[in-house]
């Protein structure tokens, strides 16, 4: 809406971007006030309006309008400018069908609280009618996590992040974000442990701070970990488990047990699966999901573990 | 729409129109950027006034005129659109990764290529930076199901009801295939249960698309895998600190902190086998404190004994 000067906020912001982008040198606040139509003449009112506009610029391009020294000033003055490289989107060179596919994706998949429309405008708006894309399943909305954007920015800028996780402060060079089993995970190099680690975003306590440029190089394939099955998500000594599953549970077992091998098919329709186990707790939980329709055949330590767990279950009930 | 959004849209419009050799029809620009024609011309009018009264700028950044229903734009600044904010970049990249995770999307098709280009300007290797996984489904089942939904044709399912631990045949009016919590679901009217039901697609063990058609509901079904019922019995569980995952995994009626990081939760029981599984998985880390009628207080011990019998350990 137009302010007292008759200049709307949109015009003022456009004027601000015009003078800041590719200014030959950083412009002082006083110069900005004089050159951009629509700023109040009162200094306090101007400062308030300029601060709000700085936030607006950051919202639009994601880059903060940071004060810089103005060369050749004595006493030293600070000023503002935007490098065209920071202000503008490099042309990704999208073909029409690629732009259409991105539009389709943004309409089929929404990320909670994140608006895709502004990005689609910047990529040239909606493609022409007559797109022959078949309708796809409406995926709906994926939840967003409050730290998702911060991690995404840190990945793009290759910066370290620090945060509290399970009561410990972590410094991590984040590599990737995964949405698996309904949750967001970040994978990165944990400097404290000098190894790759996965973190569930909803288990991070408090705020995530972005730090220095990360010295740790991005490694590919680091995200496979969050796709591992429950019986692989652990640091126990690796053993190969043999699990007998009854006929009625066979399709369910084969659908759930990613990475398991069928080593025996019995005449009654039951199957014996073999799987590599590095988490006894995860394996036990998986096996107990079959109730009495499955049985751990070996090795003995895994079989004993299930038996001991069930005995402890009975003890707890009877010990009440 | 606030000034910030309007300005982003306007600068996107001018940079796009300026690349069109003969300008662009007003109606096409309006449609492309989702703006009313009147508003479009008003915004362009405002933009063309910027710099007009500034002594320091010889050139006004944006000039435009309209002739024969076409907009022509000349730019002295803003030839490229504004940079994507991280929120906008993430919204597009994650949506693209999400659609790539839908069975049947060509992993090397236009979407993947578009995402790769977008990732290039954002400075990330996209396929390795953001990935979405909706769980494994059998693609042909998924497609035939989706087709049946689109064509309003009944299906016959051979379905494994995990919660009830039983395999059933049922005829269903398929209303909607949707994703929730990282899994694919089918919502529809089940003729066996005579009511609305939700089925996990990966537990459909057989699917036949029937010739009979059905009338879809006027109101689209809820996209939630969980249909809470007030009639379902409730249990109260005491969870040790390392069993708190239960509170994150299931819908709760109530939760209260106890000492030592323990938690007391009240939750609905959709089916007996579901509760049996939960109790033996909890094992010694949880306890059934109280339950509605029909659920024995020593259910955990009863189930554990049943399983132990199989191991010859009872």
XYZ file of C-alpha atoms in Angstrom:
634
model
C 0.000 0.000 0.000
C 1.173 3.520 -0.696
C 2.753 5.258 2.273
C 2.662 8.951 3.126
C 4.985 9.693 0.218
C 2.582 8.120 -2.268
C 5.127 5.412 -3.109
C 4.054 1.835 -2.397
C 6.291 -0.607 -0.556
C 6.657 -2.622 -3.744
C 7.953 0.411 -5.636
C 10.302 1.280 -2.801
C 11.705 -2.270 -2.755
C 12.088 -2.245 -6.510
C 13.896 1.092 -6.267
C 16.131 -0.307 -3.529
C 17.078 -3.375 -5.588
C 17.715 -1.163 -8.609
C 20.264 1.027 -6.821
C 21.872 -1.826 -4.862
C 22.393 -4.335 -7.645
C 25.663 -3.667 -9.320
C 26.208 -0.347 -7.570
C 29.787 0.682 -8.428
C 30.608 0.838 -4.706
C 28.706 0.179 -1.467
C 26.148 2.932 -0.863
C 25.748 4.432 2.592
C 22.383 4.451 4.298
C 22.149 8.212 3.706
C 22.759 7.711 -0.028
C 20.138 4.969 -0.150
C 17.662 7.227 1.654
C 18.300 9.994 -0.874
C 18.209 7.830 -3.997
C 15.370 5.428 -3.345
C 11.957 7.067 -3.630
C 9.568 6.381 -0.804
C 11.799 6.435 2.281
C 10.731 8.716 5.137
C 12.885 11.816 5.676
C 12.809 11.371 9.453
C 15.967 9.439 10.364
C 14.398 7.121 12.946
C 11.484 6.296 10.666
C 13.939 5.705 7.777
C 16.053 3.321 9.855
C 12.976 1.306 10.782
C 11.814 1.104 7.165
C 15.313 0.203 5.915
C 15.675 -2.597 8.472
C 12.342 -4.047 7.348
C 13.452 -3.799 3.725
C 16.674 -5.661 4.512
C 14.543 -8.507 5.816
C 12.424 -8.340 2.655
C 15.541 -8.575 0.447
C 16.699 -11.604 2.383
C 13.277 -13.211 1.978
C 13.385 -12.651 -1.782
C 16.892 -13.863 -2.575
C 18.006 -15.638 0.590
C 21.143 -13.535 0.830
C 21.577 -11.089 3.695
C 22.195 -7.458 2.867
C 25.376 -7.183 4.899
C 27.178 -3.899 5.602
C 30.534 -3.484 3.879
C 33.253 -0.872 4.199
C 32.965 1.964 1.657
C 36.430 2.351 0.119
C 38.104 5.734 0.393
C 36.017 7.074 3.263
C 37.548 8.733 6.323
C 36.257 8.193 8.919
C 35.377 4.745 7.520
C 31.745 4.462 6.461
C 29.720 1.336 5.887
C 27.447 0.819 2.943
C 25.399 -1.749 1.067
C 25.411 -3.279 -2.390
C 24.336 -6.512 -4.014
C 26.570 -8.386 -6.377
C 24.561 -9.447 -9.436
C 25.806 -12.996 -8.818
C 24.093 -12.987 -5.419
C 20.940 -11.218 -6.531
C 20.124 -13.099 -9.705
C 19.327 -16.646 -10.626
C 21.700 -18.127 -13.155
C 19.643 -19.529 -16.019
C 19.337 -23.270 -15.416
C 18.458 -23.703 -19.109
C 15.293 -25.700 -18.496
C 13.582 -27.246 -21.489
C 9.792 -26.711 -21.545
C 9.116 -30.344 -20.601
C 11.530 -30.107 -17.694
C 9.846 -26.938 -16.435
C 6.471 -28.673 -16.815
C 7.734 -31.637 -14.809
C 8.853 -29.367 -11.973
C 5.420 -27.725 -11.975
C 3.771 -31.095 -11.826
C 6.016 -32.092 -8.924
C 5.203 -28.917 -6.993
C 1.481 -29.497 -7.439
C 1.643 -33.203 -6.521
C 4.033 -32.923 -3.576
C 3.880 -30.119 -1.058
C 6.333 -29.577 1.755
C 4.588 -28.298 4.876
C 4.887 -24.536 5.148
C 7.249 -24.142 2.190
C 5.863 -22.202 -0.747
C 6.971 -23.393 -4.188
C 5.073 -20.781 -6.203
C 7.688 -18.032 -5.873
C 10.371 -20.391 -7.130
C 8.218 -21.467 -10.063
C 7.711 -17.822 -11.089
C 11.451 -17.278 -11.060
C 11.868 -20.302 -13.324
C 9.541 -18.759 -15.902
C 6.042 -19.428 -14.624
C 3.610 -22.139 -15.612
C 4.240 -23.895 -18.900
C 1.816 -23.560 -21.774
C -1.383 -25.595 -21.936
C -1.500 -28.892 -23.749
C 1.046 -30.649 -21.586
C 0.601 -34.354 -22.176
C 1.735 -35.437 -18.709
C -0.463 -38.192 -17.381
C -2.027 -37.377 -14.033
C 0.013 -38.771 -11.189
C -0.851 -39.850 -7.716
C -1.440 -36.873 -5.503
C 1.286 -37.464 -2.997
C 0.024 -34.781 -0.677
C 2.068 -33.000 1.907
C 5.339 -34.062 3.451
C 5.942 -32.633 6.888
C 8.607 -29.968 7.110
C 10.935 -29.717 10.037
C 11.789 -26.305 11.462
C 15.487 -26.936 10.784
C 15.062 -28.315 7.266
C 15.819 -25.059 5.424
C 18.847 -24.371 7.608
C 20.327 -27.782 6.818
C 19.544 -27.403 3.123
C 21.323 -24.026 3.079
C 24.317 -25.454 4.946
C 24.544 -28.316 2.423
C 24.447 -25.884 -0.511
C 26.965 -23.521 1.115
C 29.079 -26.433 2.399
C 29.079 -25.111 5.938
C 29.361 -26.887 9.248
C 26.421 -26.892 11.615
C 26.298 -27.385 15.365
C 23.331 -28.676 17.340
C 22.388 -30.643 20.440
C 21.420 -34.268 19.878
C 20.636 -36.767 22.604
C 22.136 -34.454 25.162
C 25.386 -33.930 23.287
C 26.656 -31.025 21.240
C 27.515 -32.137 17.671
C 29.513 -30.395 14.953
C 28.634 -31.843 11.583
C 29.389 -31.212 7.906
C 25.947 -32.075 6.467
C 25.829 -33.900 3.122
C 22.235 -34.834 2.485
C 18.636 -34.881 3.612
C 16.486 -38.008 3.414
C 12.773 -38.461 3.958
C 12.404 -42.095 4.978
C 9.639 -43.912 6.884
C 7.816 -40.636 7.339
C 10.680 -38.686 8.898
C 13.474 -36.357 7.827
C 17.080 -37.349 8.472
C 20.289 -35.456 7.887
C 23.475 -37.322 7.099
C 26.884 -35.791 7.508
C 30.398 -36.061 8.773
C 30.369 -35.823 12.570
C 33.627 -34.063 13.441
C 33.573 -35.287 17.071
C 33.365 -38.929 15.966
C 35.293 -38.441 12.728
C 32.741 -40.576 10.914
C 29.484 -40.409 8.964
C 26.390 -40.181 11.150
C 22.632 -39.918 10.603
C 20.445 -37.658 12.699
C 16.692 -37.567 12.917
C 15.692 -33.946 12.555
C 12.831 -34.202 15.037
C 15.259 -35.369 17.699
C 17.469 -32.307 17.479
C 17.128 -30.183 20.590
C 16.887 -26.456 20.181
C 18.404 -24.407 17.399
C 20.893 -25.334 14.727
C 23.791 -22.907 14.307
C 25.516 -22.533 10.964
C 29.278 -22.158 11.240
C 32.377 -22.052 9.064
C 32.888 -23.382 5.600
C 33.224 -27.083 5.975
C 36.600 -28.628 5.318
C 35.090 -32.027 4.984
C 34.474 -32.989 1.389
C 31.090 -34.267 0.386
C 31.033 -38.010 -0.034
C 28.586 -39.774 -2.230
C 26.378 -42.559 -1.048
C 26.382 -41.354 2.538
C 22.632 -41.531 2.763
C 22.212 -45.223 2.227
C 22.404 -45.673 5.971
C 18.972 -44.315 6.716
C 17.516 -46.845 4.297
C 18.960 -49.774 6.153
C 16.573 -52.256 7.717
C 16.112 -52.178 11.505
C 18.325 -55.251 11.980
C 21.162 -53.483 10.164
C 21.000 -50.247 12.141
C 23.421 -51.044 14.885
C 27.021 -51.647 15.802
C 26.753 -55.260 17.004
C 29.148 -57.828 15.562
C 27.782 -58.963 12.218
C 26.128 -62.392 12.155
C 24.025 -64.154 9.548
C 20.615 -65.006 10.932
C 18.390 -67.822 9.702
C 14.696 -67.190 10.156
C 11.875 -69.647 9.447
C 8.637 -67.921 8.423
C 5.308 -69.771 8.108
C 3.470 -69.939 4.799
C 0.758 -67.485 5.819
C 3.355 -64.817 6.634
C 5.553 -65.479 3.653
C 4.415 -62.615 1.364
C 4.529 -60.171 4.236
C 7.998 -61.320 5.237
C 9.338 -61.075 1.704
C 7.867 -57.581 1.294
C 9.301 -56.324 4.586
C 12.653 -58.038 4.756
C 14.620 -55.951 2.313
C 17.925 -57.540 1.533
C 17.056 -60.955 2.957
C 17.737 -64.061 0.875
C 15.390 -67.026 0.601
C 17.632 -70.038 1.237
C 15.015 -72.749 1.594
C 11.418 -73.265 0.482
C 9.676 -75.994 2.400
C 6.831 -78.206 1.214
C 4.350 -76.646 3.652
C 4.936 -73.239 2.002
C 7.156 -71.867 4.748
C 10.491 -70.275 3.892
C 13.869 -69.866 5.510
C 15.392 -66.399 5.140
C 18.977 -65.398 5.681
C 19.911 -61.880 6.660
C 22.963 -60.061 7.940
C 22.268 -58.702 11.422
C 24.226 -55.915 13.088
C 21.472 -54.860 15.490
C 20.144 -57.599 17.746
C 17.449 -55.347 19.146
C 16.248 -54.431 15.632
C 16.272 -58.075 14.557
C 14.391 -59.203 17.661
C 11.726 -56.563 17.126
C 11.333 -57.638 13.492
C 11.042 -61.308 14.417
C 8.522 -60.696 17.205
C 6.343 -58.852 14.695
C 5.475 -62.314 13.342
C 4.323 -63.446 16.807
C 4.353 -67.263 16.766
C 4.423 -67.478 12.948
C 8.218 -67.342 12.786
C 11.205 -68.877 14.515
C 14.876 -67.959 14.683
C 16.763 -71.094 13.609
C 20.212 -69.722 14.239
C 22.815 -68.782 15.138
C 22.271 -69.880 18.756
C 23.069 -66.445 20.228
C 20.224 -64.807 18.286
C 17.825 -67.607 19.123
C 18.799 -67.404 22.783
C 18.380 -63.638 22.711
C 14.737 -63.968 21.611
C 14.046 -66.677 24.192
C 15.659 -64.635 26.993
C 13.697 -61.541 25.974
C 10.398 -63.420 26.091
C 11.285 -64.955 29.466
C 12.066 -61.457 30.806
C 8.708 -60.292 29.458
C 6.932 -62.965 31.485
C 9.020 -62.143 34.570
C 8.022 -58.492 34.408
C 4.313 -59.343 34.186
C 4.499 -61.823 37.021
C 6.711 -59.647 39.170
C 4.154 -56.851 39.405
C -0.326 -11.133 -1.391
C 2.246 -8.887 0.230
C 4.640 -6.462 -1.472
C 7.533 -8.939 -1.279
C 5.628 -11.660 -3.128
C 4.228 -9.203 -5.645
C 7.672 -7.848 -6.433
C 9.116 -11.336 -6.932
C 6.282 -12.155 -9.282
C 6.693 -8.860 -11.167
C 10.443 -9.276 -11.634
C 9.875 -12.875 -12.766
C 7.326 -11.625 -15.283
C 9.496 -8.886 -16.764
C 12.543 -11.097 -17.103
C 10.470 -13.770 -18.841
C 8.601 -11.410 -21.198
C 11.867 -9.691 -22.136
C 13.168 -12.998 -23.479
C 10.204 -13.344 -25.868
C 11.246 -11.914 -29.235
C 7.817 -10.443 -30.043
C 6.630 -9.805 -26.536
C 3.880 -11.988 -25.131
C 0.063 -11.898 -25.176
C -1.385 -10.333 -22.017
C -3.648 -13.300 -21.360
C -0.785 -15.761 -21.680
C 1.382 -13.818 -19.244
C -1.537 -13.556 -16.821
C -2.144 -17.297 -16.974
C 1.498 -18.216 -16.783
C 2.053 -16.245 -13.595
C -1.386 -16.668 -12.078
C -2.261 -12.952 -12.014
C -5.351 -11.035 -13.143
C -4.746 -8.984 -16.319
C -5.701 -5.714 -14.610
C -3.292 -6.342 -11.756
C -0.566 -7.338 -14.190
C -0.823 -4.043 -16.075
C -1.001 -2.060 -12.824
C 2.172 -3.713 -11.545
C 3.985 -3.141 -14.818
C 2.864 0.487 -14.692
C 4.321 0.911 -11.219
C 7.562 -0.784 -12.201
C 8.038 1.454 -15.208
C 7.849 4.544 -12.971
C 10.822 3.490 -10.862
C 13.780 5.744 -11.504
C 11.702 8.322 -13.321
C 12.361 11.021 -10.730
C 15.847 10.003 -9.681
C 18.595 12.380 -10.795
C 21.236 9.678 -10.407
C 19.732 7.254 -12.869
C 19.662 8.078 -16.514
C 17.970 4.850 -17.354
C 14.803 3.616 -15.846
C 15.323 -0.095 -15.141
C 12.099 -1.316 -16.714
C 10.202 -0.035 -19.748
C 7.132 -1.616 -21.220
C 4.373 -0.997 -23.714
C 1.298 -2.865 -24.825
C 0.391 -3.183 -28.489
C -2.266 -5.407 -30.091
C -2.793 -7.213 -26.813
C 0.882 -8.068 -26.468
C 3.218 -6.905 -23.736
C 6.692 -5.769 -24.741
C 9.359 -5.233 -22.103
C 12.791 -3.623 -22.277
C 15.116 -4.097 -19.386
C 18.130 -2.143 -18.224
C 18.294 -4.129 -15.000
C 16.696 -7.352 -13.851
C 17.354 -9.230 -17.082
C 17.615 -12.356 -15.004
C 15.051 -13.383 -12.407
C 15.913 -12.954 -8.757
C 17.889 -15.710 -7.130
C 15.870 -18.493 -5.501
C 15.691 -18.188 -1.747
C 16.700 -21.392 0.125
C 13.034 -21.953 1.028
C 12.035 -21.769 -2.627
C 14.929 -23.970 -3.704
C 14.140 -26.587 -1.086
C 10.408 -26.536 -1.838
C 11.133 -27.327 -5.509
C 13.930 -29.826 -4.949
C 12.015 -31.759 -2.268
C 8.820 -31.778 -4.358
C 10.830 -33.094 -7.301
C 12.498 -35.741 -5.142
C 9.047 -36.677 -3.843
C 7.588 -37.140 -7.301
C 10.644 -39.148 -8.355
C 9.816 -41.499 -5.464
C 6.368 -42.226 -6.911
C 6.455 -45.630 -8.628
C 6.534 -45.234 -12.386
C 8.263 -41.856 -12.553
C 11.026 -42.123 -15.136
C 14.268 -41.858 -13.152
C 15.989 -40.381 -16.210
C 13.036 -38.392 -17.554
C 12.307 -34.658 -17.768
C 11.791 -34.341 -14.013
C 15.167 -35.853 -13.203
C 16.852 -33.710 -15.844
C 15.076 -30.552 -14.665
C 16.051 -31.284 -11.074
C 19.657 -31.829 -12.040
C 19.751 -28.446 -13.783
C 18.070 -26.756 -10.853
C 20.513 -28.400 -8.474
C 23.344 -27.079 -10.616
C 22.316 -23.459 -10.100
C 21.642 -24.088 -6.397
C 25.119 -25.562 -5.963
C 24.049 -29.012 -4.778
C 24.332 -32.451 -6.364
C 20.611 -33.069 -6.146
C 20.367 -36.816 -6.370
C 22.777 -37.040 -3.489
C 21.497 -34.139 -1.442
C 17.767 -34.566 -1.032
C 16.067 -37.916 -1.405
C 12.574 -39.113 -0.594
C 11.561 -42.720 0.050
C 7.924 -43.763 0.255
C 8.623 -47.405 0.939
C 8.543 -50.322 -1.443
C 5.456 -51.163 -3.424
C 5.022 -53.500 -6.346
C 4.878 -51.002 -9.260
C 2.346 -52.966 -11.395
C -0.020 -53.221 -8.398
C 0.397 -49.519 -7.745
C -0.416 -48.663 -11.359
C -3.429 -50.884 -11.717
C -4.750 -49.529 -8.457
C -4.230 -45.941 -9.604
C -5.980 -46.753 -12.886
C -8.914 -48.307 -11.045
C -9.205 -45.129 -8.942
C -9.150 -42.943 -12.070
C -11.675 -45.125 -13.911
C -13.940 -45.687 -10.868
C -13.734 -49.439 -11.118
C -14.075 -51.821 -8.222
C -11.155 -53.995 -7.192
C -10.872 -57.295 -5.427
C -8.030 -57.409 -2.947
C -6.175 -60.293 -1.426
C -5.098 -58.355 1.628
C -2.984 -59.112 4.632
C -4.358 -57.150 7.601
C -1.238 -56.795 9.709
C -3.026 -55.418 12.757
C -5.458 -58.336 12.826
C -2.908 -60.813 11.546
C -5.259 -62.264 8.965
C -5.459 -62.613 5.216
C -8.751 -61.710 3.581
C -10.427 -61.367 0.206
C -12.478 -58.221 -0.155
C -14.160 -56.112 -2.814
C -13.352 -52.424 -2.480
C -14.444 -49.208 -4.212
C -11.009 -47.590 -4.555
C -11.302 -43.846 -3.826
C -7.775 -42.602 -3.428
C -4.173 -43.760 -3.401
C -2.164 -41.569 -1.081
C 1.046 -41.383 0.866
C 1.194 -40.892 4.598
C 4.143 -41.212 6.943
C 6.349 -42.689 4.251
C 3.962 -45.446 3.098
C 1.395 -45.781 0.322
C -2.243 -46.334 1.215
C -5.520 -47.006 -0.542
C -8.652 -45.434 0.921
C -12.012 -46.775 -0.172
C -15.313 -48.342 0.659
C -14.844 -51.947 1.694
C -17.849 -54.119 0.878
C -16.729 -56.775 3.317
C -16.514 -54.372 6.250
C -19.392 -52.266 4.860
C -17.565 -49.041 5.531
C -14.622 -46.784 4.731
C -11.286 -48.519 5.222
C -7.619 -47.804 4.574
C -5.257 -50.434 3.160
C -1.495 -50.392 2.925
C -0.563 -50.905 -0.702
C 2.488 -53.040 0.104
C 0.224 -55.499 1.940
C -2.022 -56.071 -1.070
C -0.915 -59.539 -2.090
C -3.280 -59.904 -5.024
C -5.302 -57.418 -7.047
C -8.037 -57.905 -9.637
C -9.645 -54.902 -11.328
C -13.348 -55.727 -11.793
C -15.691 -54.591 -14.548
C -18.138 -53.120 -12.064
C -17.948 -49.387 -11.605
C -18.845 -47.293 -8.571
C -19.705 -43.693 -7.798
C -16.900 -41.933 -5.943
C -17.820 -39.997 -2.802
C -18.672 -36.318 -3.145
C -16.184 -35.450 -0.418
C -12.623 -36.712 -0.911
C -11.525 -39.084 1.852
C -9.151 -38.009 4.615
C -5.504 -38.587 3.786
C -4.668 -40.269 6.970
C -3.674 -43.857 7.435
C -5.267 -43.889 10.841
C -8.994 -43.926 11.365
C -9.525 -43.439 15.082
C -12.565 -45.045 16.549
C -14.084 -44.091 19.874
C -15.395 -47.603 20.158
C -11.912 -49.117 20.189
C -10.723 -50.393 23.561
C -7.995 -48.425 25.333
C -4.899 -49.583 27.164
C -2.617 -47.746 29.563
C 1.069 -48.625 29.247
C 4.012 -47.671 31.429
C 7.065 -47.222 29.230
C 10.683 -47.249 30.372
C 12.929 -44.487 29.034
C 14.177 -46.668 26.155
C 10.613 -47.592 25.168
C 9.533 -44.011 24.552
C 9.555 -44.730 20.794
C 6.016 -46.014 21.300
C 4.857 -42.460 21.939
C 6.366 -41.347 18.613
C 5.016 -44.250 16.617
C 1.344 -44.462 17.540
C -1.500 -42.021 18.066
C -1.993 -41.437 21.777
C -5.031 -40.350 23.735
C -2.873 -39.210 26.605
C 0.737 -39.166 27.859
C 2.142 -38.302 31.276
C 5.755 -38.140 32.435
C 6.737 -40.484 35.288
C 10.006 -40.463 37.228
C 13.279 -41.623 35.657
C 12.295 -40.654 32.114
C 9.431 -43.116 32.099
C 6.181 -42.339 30.376
C 2.579 -43.414 30.944
C 0.506 -43.482 27.767
C -3.092 -44.263 26.884
C -3.700 -45.504 23.371
C -6.463 -47.119 21.318
C -6.151 -50.764 20.319
C -7.260 -51.269 16.730
C -6.926 -55.060 16.932
C -5.745 -57.672 19.393
C -2.730 -58.964 17.375
C -1.499 -55.389 17.065
C -1.399 -55.063 20.849
C 0.190 -58.500 21.199
C 3.033 -57.476 18.905
C 3.536 -54.207 20.723
C 3.691 -55.945 24.108
C 6.276 -58.545 23.128
C 8.375 -55.945 21.358
C 8.296 -53.850 24.511
C 9.108 -56.945 26.520
C 10.622 -56.062 29.886
C 10.839 -52.338 28.946
C 7.109 -51.737 29.245
C 4.109 -52.885 31.182
C 0.395 -53.044 30.588
C -0.933 -51.064 33.529
C -4.636 -51.230 32.849
C -6.908 -52.094 29.970
C -10.523 -51.908 28.933
C -12.684 -54.944 29.312
C -11.736 -57.895 27.156
C -7.968 -57.410 27.357
C -6.352 -59.631 29.984
C -3.926 -57.907 32.355
C -1.297 -60.611 31.738
C -1.617 -60.529 27.951
C 2.147 -59.928 27.471
C 2.969 -63.092 29.414
C 0.315 -65.059 27.547
C 1.730 -64.083 24.143
C 5.336 -64.582 25.241
C 4.449 -68.075 26.436
C 2.763 -68.872 23.120
C 5.878 -67.860 21.182
C 8.228 -69.641 23.613
C 6.280 -72.839 23.051
C 7.413 -72.710 19.440
C 11.016 -72.590 20.643
C 10.381 -75.569 22.892
C 11.325 -73.387 25.822
C 8.197 -73.763 27.928
